[in-house]
Tab-separated table of N, CA and C in Angstrom:
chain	number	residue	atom	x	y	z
A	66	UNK	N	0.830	-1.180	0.000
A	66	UNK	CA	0.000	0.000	0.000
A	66	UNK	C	0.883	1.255	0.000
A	67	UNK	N	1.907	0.990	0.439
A	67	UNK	CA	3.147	2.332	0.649
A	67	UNK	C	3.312	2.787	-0.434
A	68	UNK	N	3.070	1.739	-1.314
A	68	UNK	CA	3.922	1.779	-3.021
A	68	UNK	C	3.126	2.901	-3.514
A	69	UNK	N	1.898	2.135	-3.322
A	69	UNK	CA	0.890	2.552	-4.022
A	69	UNK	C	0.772	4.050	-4.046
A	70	UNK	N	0.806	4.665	-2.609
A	70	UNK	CA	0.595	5.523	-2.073
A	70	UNK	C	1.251	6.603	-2.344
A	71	UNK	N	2.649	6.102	-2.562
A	71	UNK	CA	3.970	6.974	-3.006
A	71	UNK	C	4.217	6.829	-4.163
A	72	UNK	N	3.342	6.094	-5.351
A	72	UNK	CA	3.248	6.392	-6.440
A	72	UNK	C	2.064	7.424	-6.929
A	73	UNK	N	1.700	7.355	-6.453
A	73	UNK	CA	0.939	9.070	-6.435
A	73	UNK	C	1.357	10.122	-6.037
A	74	UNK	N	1.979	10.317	-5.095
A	74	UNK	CA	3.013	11.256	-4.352
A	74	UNK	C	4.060	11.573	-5.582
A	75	UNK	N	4.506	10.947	-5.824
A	75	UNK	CA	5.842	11.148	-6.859
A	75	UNK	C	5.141	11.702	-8.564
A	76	UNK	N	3.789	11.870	-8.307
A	76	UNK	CA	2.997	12.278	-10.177
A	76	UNK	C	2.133	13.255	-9.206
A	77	UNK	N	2.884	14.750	-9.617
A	77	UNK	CA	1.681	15.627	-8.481
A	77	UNK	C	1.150	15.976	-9.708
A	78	UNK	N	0.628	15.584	-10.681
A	78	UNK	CA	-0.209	15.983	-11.258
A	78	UNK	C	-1.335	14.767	-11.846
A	79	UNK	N	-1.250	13.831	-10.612
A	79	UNK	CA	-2.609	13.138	-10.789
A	79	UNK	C	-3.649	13.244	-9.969
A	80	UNK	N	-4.821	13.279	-10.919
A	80	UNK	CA	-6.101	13.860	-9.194
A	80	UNK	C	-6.307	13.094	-8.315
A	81	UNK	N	-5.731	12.046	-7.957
A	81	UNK	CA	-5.414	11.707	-6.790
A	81	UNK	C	-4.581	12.155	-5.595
A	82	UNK	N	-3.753	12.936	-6.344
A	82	UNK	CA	-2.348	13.577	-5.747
A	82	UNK	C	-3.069	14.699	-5.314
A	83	UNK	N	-3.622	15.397	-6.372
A	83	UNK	CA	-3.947	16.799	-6.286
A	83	UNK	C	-5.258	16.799	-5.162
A	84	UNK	N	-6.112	15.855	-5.084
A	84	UNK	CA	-7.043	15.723	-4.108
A	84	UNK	C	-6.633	15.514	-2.784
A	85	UNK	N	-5.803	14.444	-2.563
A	85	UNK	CA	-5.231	14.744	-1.348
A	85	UNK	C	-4.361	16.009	-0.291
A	86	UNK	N	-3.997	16.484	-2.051
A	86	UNK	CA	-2.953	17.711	-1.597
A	86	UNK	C	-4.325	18.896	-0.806
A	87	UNK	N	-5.321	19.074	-1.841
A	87	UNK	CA	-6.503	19.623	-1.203
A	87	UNK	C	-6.939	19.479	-0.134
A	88	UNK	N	-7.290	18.014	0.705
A	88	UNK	CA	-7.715	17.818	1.666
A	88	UNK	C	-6.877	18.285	2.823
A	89	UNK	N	-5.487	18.253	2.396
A	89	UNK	CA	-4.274	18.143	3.483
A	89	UNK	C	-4.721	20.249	3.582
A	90	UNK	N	-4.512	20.953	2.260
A	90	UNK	CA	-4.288	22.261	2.513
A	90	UNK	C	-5.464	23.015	3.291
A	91	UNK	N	-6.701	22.099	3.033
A	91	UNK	CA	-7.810	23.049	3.451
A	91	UNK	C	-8.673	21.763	4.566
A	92	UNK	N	-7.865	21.523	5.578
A	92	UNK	CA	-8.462	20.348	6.274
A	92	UNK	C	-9.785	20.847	6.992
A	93	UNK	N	-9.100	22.148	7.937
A	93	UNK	CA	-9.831	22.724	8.703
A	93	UNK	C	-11.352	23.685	8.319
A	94	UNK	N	-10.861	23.816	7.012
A	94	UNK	CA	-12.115	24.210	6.078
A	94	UNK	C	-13.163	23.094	6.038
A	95	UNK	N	-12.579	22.178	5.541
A	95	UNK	CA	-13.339	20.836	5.058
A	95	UNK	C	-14.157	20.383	6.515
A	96	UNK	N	-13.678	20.387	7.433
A	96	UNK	CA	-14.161	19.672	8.726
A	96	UNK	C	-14.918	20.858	9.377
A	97	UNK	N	-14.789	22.222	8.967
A	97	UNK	CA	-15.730	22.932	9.410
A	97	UNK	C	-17.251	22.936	8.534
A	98	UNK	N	-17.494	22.817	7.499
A	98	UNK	CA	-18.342	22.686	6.666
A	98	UNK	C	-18.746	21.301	6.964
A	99	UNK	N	-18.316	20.218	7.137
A	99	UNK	CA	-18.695	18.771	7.246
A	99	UNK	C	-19.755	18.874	8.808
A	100	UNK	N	-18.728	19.442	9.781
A	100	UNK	CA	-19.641	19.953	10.802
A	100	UNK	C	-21.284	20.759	10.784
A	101	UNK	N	-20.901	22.095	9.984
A	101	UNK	CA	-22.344	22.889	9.637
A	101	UNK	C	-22.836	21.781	8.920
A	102	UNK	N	-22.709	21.051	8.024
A	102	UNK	CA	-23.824	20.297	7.647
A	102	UNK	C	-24.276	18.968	8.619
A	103	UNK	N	-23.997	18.827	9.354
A	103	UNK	CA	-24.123	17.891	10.537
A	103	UNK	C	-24.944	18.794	11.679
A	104	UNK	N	-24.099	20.276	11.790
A	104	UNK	CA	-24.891	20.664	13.212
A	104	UNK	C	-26.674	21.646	13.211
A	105	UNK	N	-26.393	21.914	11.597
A	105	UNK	CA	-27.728	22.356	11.147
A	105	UNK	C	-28.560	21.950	11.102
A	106	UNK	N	-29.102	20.663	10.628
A	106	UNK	CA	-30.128	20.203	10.816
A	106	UNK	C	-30.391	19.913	12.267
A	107	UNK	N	-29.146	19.528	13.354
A	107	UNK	CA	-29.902	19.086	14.269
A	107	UNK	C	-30.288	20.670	15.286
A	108	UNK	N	-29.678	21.289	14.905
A	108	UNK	CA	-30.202	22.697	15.221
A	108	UNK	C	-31.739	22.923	15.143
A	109	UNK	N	-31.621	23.002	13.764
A	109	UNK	CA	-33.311	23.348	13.379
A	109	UNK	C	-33.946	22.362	13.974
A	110	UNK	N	-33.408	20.769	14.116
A	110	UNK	CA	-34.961	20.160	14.777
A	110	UNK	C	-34.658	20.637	16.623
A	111	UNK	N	-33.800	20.966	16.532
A	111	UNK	CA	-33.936	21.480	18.381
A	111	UNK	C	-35.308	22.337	18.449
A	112	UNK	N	-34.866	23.449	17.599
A	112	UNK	CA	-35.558	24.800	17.369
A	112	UNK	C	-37.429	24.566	17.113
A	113	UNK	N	-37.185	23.213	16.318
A	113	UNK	CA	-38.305	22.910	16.122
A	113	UNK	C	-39.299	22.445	17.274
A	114	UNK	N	-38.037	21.415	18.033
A	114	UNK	CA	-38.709	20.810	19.207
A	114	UNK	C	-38.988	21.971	20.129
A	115	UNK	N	-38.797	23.070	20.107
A	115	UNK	CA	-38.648	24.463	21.481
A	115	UNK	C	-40.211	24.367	21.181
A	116	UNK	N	-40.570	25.515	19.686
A	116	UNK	CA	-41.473	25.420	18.937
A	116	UNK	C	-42.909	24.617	19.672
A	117	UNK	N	-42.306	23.319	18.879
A	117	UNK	CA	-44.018	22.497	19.550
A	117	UNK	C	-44.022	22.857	21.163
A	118	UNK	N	-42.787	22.717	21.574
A	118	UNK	CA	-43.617	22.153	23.104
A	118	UNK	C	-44.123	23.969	23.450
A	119	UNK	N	-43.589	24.876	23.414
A	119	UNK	CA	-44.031	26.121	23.510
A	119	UNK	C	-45.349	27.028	23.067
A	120	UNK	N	-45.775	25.530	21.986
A	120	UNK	CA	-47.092	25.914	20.841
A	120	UNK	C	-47.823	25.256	22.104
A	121	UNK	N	-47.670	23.620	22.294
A	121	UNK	CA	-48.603	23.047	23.591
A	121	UNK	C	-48.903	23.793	24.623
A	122	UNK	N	-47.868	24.204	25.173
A	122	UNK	CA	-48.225	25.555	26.630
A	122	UNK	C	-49.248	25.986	26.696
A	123	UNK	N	-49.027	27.140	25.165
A	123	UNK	CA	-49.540	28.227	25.042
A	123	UNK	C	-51.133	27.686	24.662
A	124	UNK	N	-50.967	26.070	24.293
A	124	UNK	CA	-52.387	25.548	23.859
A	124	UNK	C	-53.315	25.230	25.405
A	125	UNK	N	-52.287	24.932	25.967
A	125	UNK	CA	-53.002	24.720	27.237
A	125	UNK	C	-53.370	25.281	28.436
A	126	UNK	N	-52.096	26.546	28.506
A	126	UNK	CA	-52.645	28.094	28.746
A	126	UNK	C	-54.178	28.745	28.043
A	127	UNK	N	-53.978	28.080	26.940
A	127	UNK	CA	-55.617	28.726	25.973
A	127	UNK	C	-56.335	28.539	26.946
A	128	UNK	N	-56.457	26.911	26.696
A	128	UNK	CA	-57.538	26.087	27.308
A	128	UNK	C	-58.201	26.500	28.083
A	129	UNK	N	-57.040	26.290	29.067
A	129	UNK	CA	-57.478	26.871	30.940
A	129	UNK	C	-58.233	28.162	30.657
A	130	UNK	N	-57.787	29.324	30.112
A	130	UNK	CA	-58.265	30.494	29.928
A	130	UNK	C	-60.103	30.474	29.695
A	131	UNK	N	-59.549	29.896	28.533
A	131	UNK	CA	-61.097	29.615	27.666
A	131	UNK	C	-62.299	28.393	29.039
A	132	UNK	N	-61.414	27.575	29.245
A	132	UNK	CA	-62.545	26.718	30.603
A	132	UNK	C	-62.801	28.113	31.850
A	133	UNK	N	-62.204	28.958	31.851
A	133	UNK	CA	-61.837	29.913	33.334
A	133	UNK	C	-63.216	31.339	33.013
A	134	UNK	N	-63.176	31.407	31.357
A	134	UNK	CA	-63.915	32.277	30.990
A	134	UNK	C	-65.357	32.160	30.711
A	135	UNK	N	-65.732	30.538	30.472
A	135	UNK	CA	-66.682	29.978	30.486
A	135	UNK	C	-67.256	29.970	31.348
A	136	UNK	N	-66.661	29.500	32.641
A	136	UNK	CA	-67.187	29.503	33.998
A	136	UNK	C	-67.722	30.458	34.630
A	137	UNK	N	-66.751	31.606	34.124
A	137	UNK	CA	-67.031	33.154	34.570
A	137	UNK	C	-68.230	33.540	33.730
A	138	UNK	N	-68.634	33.488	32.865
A	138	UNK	CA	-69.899	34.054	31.666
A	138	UNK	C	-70.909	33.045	32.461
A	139	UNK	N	-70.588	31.525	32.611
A	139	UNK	CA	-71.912	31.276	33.583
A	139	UNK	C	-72.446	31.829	34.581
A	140	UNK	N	-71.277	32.134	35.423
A	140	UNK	CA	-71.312	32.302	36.614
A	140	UNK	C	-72.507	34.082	36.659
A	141	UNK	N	-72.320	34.706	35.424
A	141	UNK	CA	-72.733	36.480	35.197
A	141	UNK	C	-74.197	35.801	34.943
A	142	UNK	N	-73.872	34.984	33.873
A	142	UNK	CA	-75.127	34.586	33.103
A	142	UNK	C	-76.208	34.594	34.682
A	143	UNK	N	-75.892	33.753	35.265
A	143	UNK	CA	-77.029	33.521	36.026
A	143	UNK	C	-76.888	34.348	37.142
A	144	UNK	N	-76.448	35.064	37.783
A	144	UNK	CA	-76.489	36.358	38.768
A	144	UNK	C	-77.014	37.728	37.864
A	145	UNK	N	-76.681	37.361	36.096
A	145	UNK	CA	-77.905	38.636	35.678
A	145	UNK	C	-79.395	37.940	35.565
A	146	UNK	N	-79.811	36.647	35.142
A	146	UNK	CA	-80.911	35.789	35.572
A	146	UNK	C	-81.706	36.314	36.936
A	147	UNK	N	-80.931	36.027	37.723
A	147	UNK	CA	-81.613	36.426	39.060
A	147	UNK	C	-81.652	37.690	39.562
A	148	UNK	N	-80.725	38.342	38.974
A	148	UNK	CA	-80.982	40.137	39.158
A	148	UNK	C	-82.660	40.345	38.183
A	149	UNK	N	-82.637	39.538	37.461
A	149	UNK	CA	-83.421	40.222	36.537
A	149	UNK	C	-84.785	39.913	37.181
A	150	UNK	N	-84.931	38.481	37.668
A	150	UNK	CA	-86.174	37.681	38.238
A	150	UNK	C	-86.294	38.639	39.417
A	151	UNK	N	-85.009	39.180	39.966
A	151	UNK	CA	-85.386	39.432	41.613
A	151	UNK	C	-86.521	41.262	40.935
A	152	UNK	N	-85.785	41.766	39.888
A	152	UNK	CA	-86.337	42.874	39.705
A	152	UNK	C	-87.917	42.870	38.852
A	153	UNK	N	-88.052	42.047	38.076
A	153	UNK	CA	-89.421	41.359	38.059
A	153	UNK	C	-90.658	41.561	39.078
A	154	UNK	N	-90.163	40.526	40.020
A	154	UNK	CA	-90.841	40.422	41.643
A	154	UNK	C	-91.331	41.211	42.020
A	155	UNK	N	-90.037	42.372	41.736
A	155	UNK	CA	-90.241	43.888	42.529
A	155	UNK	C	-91.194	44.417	41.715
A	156	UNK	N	-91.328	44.660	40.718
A	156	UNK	CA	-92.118	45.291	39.680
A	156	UNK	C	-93.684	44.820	39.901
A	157	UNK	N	-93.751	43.318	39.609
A	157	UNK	CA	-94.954	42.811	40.183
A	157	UNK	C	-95.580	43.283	41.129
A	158	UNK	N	-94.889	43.346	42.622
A	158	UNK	CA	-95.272	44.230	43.957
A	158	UNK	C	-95.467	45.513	43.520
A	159	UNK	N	-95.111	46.218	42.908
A	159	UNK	CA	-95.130	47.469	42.906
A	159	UNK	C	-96.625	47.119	42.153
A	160	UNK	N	-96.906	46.850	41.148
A	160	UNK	CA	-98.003	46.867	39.968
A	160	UNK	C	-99.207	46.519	41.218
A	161	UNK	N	-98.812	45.427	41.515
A	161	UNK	CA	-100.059	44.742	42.761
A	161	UNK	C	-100.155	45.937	43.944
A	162	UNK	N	-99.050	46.530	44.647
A	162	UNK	CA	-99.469	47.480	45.455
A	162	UNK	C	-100.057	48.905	44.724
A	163	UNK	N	-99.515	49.563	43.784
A	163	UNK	CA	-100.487	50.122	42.760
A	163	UNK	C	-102.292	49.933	43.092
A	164	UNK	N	-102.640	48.674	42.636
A	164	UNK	CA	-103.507	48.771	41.794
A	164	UNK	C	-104.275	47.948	43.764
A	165	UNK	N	-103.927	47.719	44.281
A	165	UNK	CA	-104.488	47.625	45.478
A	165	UNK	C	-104.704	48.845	45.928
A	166	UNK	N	-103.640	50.197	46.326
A	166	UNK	CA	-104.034	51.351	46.883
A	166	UNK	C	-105.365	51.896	45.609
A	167	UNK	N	-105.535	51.636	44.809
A	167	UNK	CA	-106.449	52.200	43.781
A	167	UNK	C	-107.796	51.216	44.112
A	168	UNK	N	-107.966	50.042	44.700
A	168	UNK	CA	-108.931	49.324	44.531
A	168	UNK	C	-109.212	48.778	43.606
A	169	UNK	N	-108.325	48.537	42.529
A	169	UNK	CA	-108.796	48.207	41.457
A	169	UNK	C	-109.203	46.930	41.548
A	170	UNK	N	-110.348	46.338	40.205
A	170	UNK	CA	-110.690	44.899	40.328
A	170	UNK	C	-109.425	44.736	39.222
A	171	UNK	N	-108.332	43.609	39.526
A	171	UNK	CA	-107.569	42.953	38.416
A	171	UNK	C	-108.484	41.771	37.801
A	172	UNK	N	-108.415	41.932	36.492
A	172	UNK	CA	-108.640	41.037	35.746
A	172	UNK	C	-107.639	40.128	35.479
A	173	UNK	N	-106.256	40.543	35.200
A	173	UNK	CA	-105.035	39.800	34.450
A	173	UNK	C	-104.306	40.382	34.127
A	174	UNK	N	-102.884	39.976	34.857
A	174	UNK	CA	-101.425	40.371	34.494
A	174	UNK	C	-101.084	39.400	33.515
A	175	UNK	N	-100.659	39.720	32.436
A	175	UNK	CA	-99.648	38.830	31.560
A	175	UNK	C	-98.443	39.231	31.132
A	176	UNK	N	-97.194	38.397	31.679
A	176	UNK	CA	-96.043	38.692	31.211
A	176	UNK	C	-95.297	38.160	30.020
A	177	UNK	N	-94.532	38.940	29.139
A	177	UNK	CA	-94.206	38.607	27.771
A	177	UNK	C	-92.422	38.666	28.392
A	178	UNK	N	-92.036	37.945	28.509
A	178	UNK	CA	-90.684	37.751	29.038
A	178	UNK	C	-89.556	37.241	27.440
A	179	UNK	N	-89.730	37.955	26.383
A	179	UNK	CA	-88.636	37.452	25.485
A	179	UNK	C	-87.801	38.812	25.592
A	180	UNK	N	-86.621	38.912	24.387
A	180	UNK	CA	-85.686	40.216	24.671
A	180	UNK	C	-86.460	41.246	24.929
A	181	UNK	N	-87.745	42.020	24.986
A	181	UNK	CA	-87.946	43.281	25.156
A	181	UNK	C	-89.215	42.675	26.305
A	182	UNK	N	-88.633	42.887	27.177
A	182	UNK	CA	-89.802	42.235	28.363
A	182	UNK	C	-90.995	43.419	29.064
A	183	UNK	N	-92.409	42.942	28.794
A	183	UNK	CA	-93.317	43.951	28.711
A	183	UNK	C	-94.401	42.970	29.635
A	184	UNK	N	-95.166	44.133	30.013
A	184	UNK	CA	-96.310	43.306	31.090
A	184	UNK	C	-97.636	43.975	30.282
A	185	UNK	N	-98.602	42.823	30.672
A	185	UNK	CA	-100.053	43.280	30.277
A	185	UNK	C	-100.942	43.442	31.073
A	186	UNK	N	-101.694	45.063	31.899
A	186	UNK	CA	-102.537	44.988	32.594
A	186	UNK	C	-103.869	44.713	32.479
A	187	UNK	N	-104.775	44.225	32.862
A	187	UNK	CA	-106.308	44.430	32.819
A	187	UNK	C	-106.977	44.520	33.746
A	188	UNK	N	-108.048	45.837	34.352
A	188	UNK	CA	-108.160	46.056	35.736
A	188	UNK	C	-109.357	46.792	35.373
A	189	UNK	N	-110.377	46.839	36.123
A	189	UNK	CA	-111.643	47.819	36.183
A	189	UNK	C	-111.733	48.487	37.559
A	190	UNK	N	-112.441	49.875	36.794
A	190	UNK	CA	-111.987	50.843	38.491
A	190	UNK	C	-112.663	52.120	37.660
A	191	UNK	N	-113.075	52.965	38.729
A	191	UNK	CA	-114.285	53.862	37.976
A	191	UNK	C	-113.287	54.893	37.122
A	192	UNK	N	-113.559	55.839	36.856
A	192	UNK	CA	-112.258	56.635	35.757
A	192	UNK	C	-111.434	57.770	36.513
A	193	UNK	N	-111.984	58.233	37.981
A	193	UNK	CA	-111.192	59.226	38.551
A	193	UNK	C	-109.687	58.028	39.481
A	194	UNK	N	-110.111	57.155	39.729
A	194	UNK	CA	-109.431	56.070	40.322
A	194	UNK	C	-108.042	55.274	39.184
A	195	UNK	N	-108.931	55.397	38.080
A	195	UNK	CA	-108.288	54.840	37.038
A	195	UNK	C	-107.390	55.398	36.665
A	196	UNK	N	-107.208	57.336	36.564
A	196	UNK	CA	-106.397	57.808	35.848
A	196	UNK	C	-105.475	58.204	37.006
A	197	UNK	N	-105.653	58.297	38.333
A	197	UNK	CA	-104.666	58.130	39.369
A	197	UNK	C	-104.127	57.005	39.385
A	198	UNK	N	-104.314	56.078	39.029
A	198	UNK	CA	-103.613	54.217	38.925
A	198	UNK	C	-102.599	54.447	37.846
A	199	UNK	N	-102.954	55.273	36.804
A	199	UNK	CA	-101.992	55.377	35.298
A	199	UNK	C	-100.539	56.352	35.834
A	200	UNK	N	-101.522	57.354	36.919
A	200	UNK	CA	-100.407	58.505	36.768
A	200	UNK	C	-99.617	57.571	38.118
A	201	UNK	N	-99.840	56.968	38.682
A	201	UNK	CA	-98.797	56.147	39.552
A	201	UNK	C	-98.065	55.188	38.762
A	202	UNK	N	-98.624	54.559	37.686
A	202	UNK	CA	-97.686	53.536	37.041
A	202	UNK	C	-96.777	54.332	36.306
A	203	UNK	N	-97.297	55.256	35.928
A	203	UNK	CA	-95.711	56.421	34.960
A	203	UNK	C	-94.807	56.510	35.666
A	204	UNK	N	-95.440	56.993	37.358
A	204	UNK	CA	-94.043	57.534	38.426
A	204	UNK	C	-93.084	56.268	38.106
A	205	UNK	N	-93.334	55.223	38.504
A	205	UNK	CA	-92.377	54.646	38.403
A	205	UNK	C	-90.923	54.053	37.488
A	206	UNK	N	-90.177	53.798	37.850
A	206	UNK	CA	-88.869	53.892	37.385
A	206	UNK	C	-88.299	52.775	36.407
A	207	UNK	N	-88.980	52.296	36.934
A	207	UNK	CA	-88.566	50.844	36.284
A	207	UNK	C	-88.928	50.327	35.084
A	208	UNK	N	-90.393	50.867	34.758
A	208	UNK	CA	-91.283	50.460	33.660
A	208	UNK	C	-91.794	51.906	33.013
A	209	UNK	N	-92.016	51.828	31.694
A	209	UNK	CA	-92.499	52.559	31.071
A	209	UNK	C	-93.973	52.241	30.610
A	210	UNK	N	-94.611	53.398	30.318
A	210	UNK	CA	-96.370	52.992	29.793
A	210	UNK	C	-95.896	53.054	28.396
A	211	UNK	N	-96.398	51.955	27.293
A	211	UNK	CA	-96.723	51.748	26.324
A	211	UNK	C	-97.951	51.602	25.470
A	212	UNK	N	-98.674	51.432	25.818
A	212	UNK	CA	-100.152	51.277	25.112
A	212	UNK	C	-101.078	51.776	26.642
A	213	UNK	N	-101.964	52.354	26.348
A	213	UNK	CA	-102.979	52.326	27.103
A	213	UNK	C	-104.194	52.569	26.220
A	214	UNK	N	-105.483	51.273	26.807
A	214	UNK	CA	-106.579	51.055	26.090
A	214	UNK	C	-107.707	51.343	27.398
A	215	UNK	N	-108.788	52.539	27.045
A	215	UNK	CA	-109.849	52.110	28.009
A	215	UNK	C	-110.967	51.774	27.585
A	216	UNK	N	-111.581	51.180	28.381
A	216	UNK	CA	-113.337	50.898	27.628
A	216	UNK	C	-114.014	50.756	28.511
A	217	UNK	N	-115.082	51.443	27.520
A	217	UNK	CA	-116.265	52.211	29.011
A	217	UNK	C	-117.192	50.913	29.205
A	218	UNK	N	-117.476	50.389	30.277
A	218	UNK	CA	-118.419	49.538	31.262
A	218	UNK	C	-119.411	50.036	31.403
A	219	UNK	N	-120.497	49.176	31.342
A	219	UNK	CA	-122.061	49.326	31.724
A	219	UNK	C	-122.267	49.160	32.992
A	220	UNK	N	-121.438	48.522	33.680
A	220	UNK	CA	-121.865	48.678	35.208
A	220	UNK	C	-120.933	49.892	36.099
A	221	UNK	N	-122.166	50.324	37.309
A	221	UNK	CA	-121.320	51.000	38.376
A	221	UNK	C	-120.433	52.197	37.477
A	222	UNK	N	-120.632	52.892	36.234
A	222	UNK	CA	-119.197	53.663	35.868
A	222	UNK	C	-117.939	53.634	35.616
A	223	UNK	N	-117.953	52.171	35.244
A	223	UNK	CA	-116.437	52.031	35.613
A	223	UNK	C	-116.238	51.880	34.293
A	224	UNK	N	-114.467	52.050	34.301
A	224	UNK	CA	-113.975	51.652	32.790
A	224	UNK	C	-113.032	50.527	33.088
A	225	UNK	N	-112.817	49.879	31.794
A	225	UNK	CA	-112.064	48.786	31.840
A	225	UNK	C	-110.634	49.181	30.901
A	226	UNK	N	-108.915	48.959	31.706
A	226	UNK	CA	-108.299	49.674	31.697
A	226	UNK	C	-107.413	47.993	31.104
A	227	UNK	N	-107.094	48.957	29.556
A	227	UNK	CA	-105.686	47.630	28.938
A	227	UNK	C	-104.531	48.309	28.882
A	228	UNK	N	-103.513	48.396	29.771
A	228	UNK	CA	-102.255	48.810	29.916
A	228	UNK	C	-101.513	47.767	29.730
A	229	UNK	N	-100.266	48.000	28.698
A	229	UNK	CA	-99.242	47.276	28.420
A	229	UNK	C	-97.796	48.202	28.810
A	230	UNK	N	-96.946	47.655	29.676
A	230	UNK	CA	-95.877	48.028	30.060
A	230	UNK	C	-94.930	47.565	29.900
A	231	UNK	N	-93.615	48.205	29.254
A	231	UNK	CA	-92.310	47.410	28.763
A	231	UNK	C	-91.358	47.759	29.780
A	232	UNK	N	-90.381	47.118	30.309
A	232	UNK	CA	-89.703	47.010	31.586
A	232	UNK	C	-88.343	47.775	31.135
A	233	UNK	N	-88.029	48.466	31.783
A	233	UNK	CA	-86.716	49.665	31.349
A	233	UNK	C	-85.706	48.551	31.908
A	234	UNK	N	-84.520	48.679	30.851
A	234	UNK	CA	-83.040	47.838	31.233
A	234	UNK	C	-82.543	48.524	32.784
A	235	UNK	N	-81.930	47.946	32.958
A	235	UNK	CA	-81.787	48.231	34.844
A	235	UNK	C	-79.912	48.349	34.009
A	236	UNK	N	-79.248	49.353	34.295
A	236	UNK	CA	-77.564	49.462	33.826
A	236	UNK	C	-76.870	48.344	35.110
């Protein structure tokens, strides 16, 4: 193999000669480049691996967020539910104490409870009684008068009173 070896050595102008002579002049070149192509890829999959697990976190940081915010919108959802029922109640009392200090005969409350929530009165009561019952349902704060219907009764003087009331948003 010596022979061999040093018969190339002795013809510097065969590319065998000349290749080795290359490898020998630019070793440190060669083994630095042999390296970057070795340490690059495993670079990028490091970089890659940072990546996912940092994407998972942030997926499971979501999560929590999104389960934390859910809970919280229930939690409003139904404390504005019961703000709303408790202010209802109140309204009711008020309508019923109303129409009690007036004497009125109630016929029928009906409540329309979808997005624009409105009540329906029906009550008979003579007409000086009646229009003090109206000007007390205006005072109040809570509800607005929307329709008012009267119709005159054959008995006793009285009129028969169709008030519809839509319930003011409470801020």
């Amino acid at each position: 193999m010596r022979n061999w070896l040093s018969s190339y050595y002795l013809a510097p102008y065969h590319p065998i000669f000349m290749g080795l002579t290359f490898l020998q002049q630019r070793f440190y070149l060669i083994l630095l480049a042999l390296s970057l192509s070795l340490l690059l890829p495993l670079s990028q999959y490091w970089q890659h691996v940072q990546e996912e697990q940092r994407l998972s976190l942030t997926g499971e940081q979501l999560a929590q967020d999104i389960h934390q915010q859910t809970s919280l919108l229930a939690s409003l959802s139904q404390n504005k539910q019961a703000l709303q029922q408790a202010n209802l109640r109140a309204i009711n009392q008020d309508l019923n104490q109303i129409l009690d200090q007036g004497q009125a005969r109630l016929d029928n409350i009906h409540w329309q409870l979808g997005n624009q929530k409105s009540a329906s009165l029906v009550f008979s009561q003579d007409s000086q009684k009646s229009f003090e019952i109206i000007r007390q349902l205006n005072q109040l704060e809570k509800i607005a008068l929307k329709e008012i219907y009267l119709f005159k009764l054959n008995e006793n003087r009285q009129i028969q009173n169709e008030i519809t009331l839509s319930v003011k948003d409470s801020p």
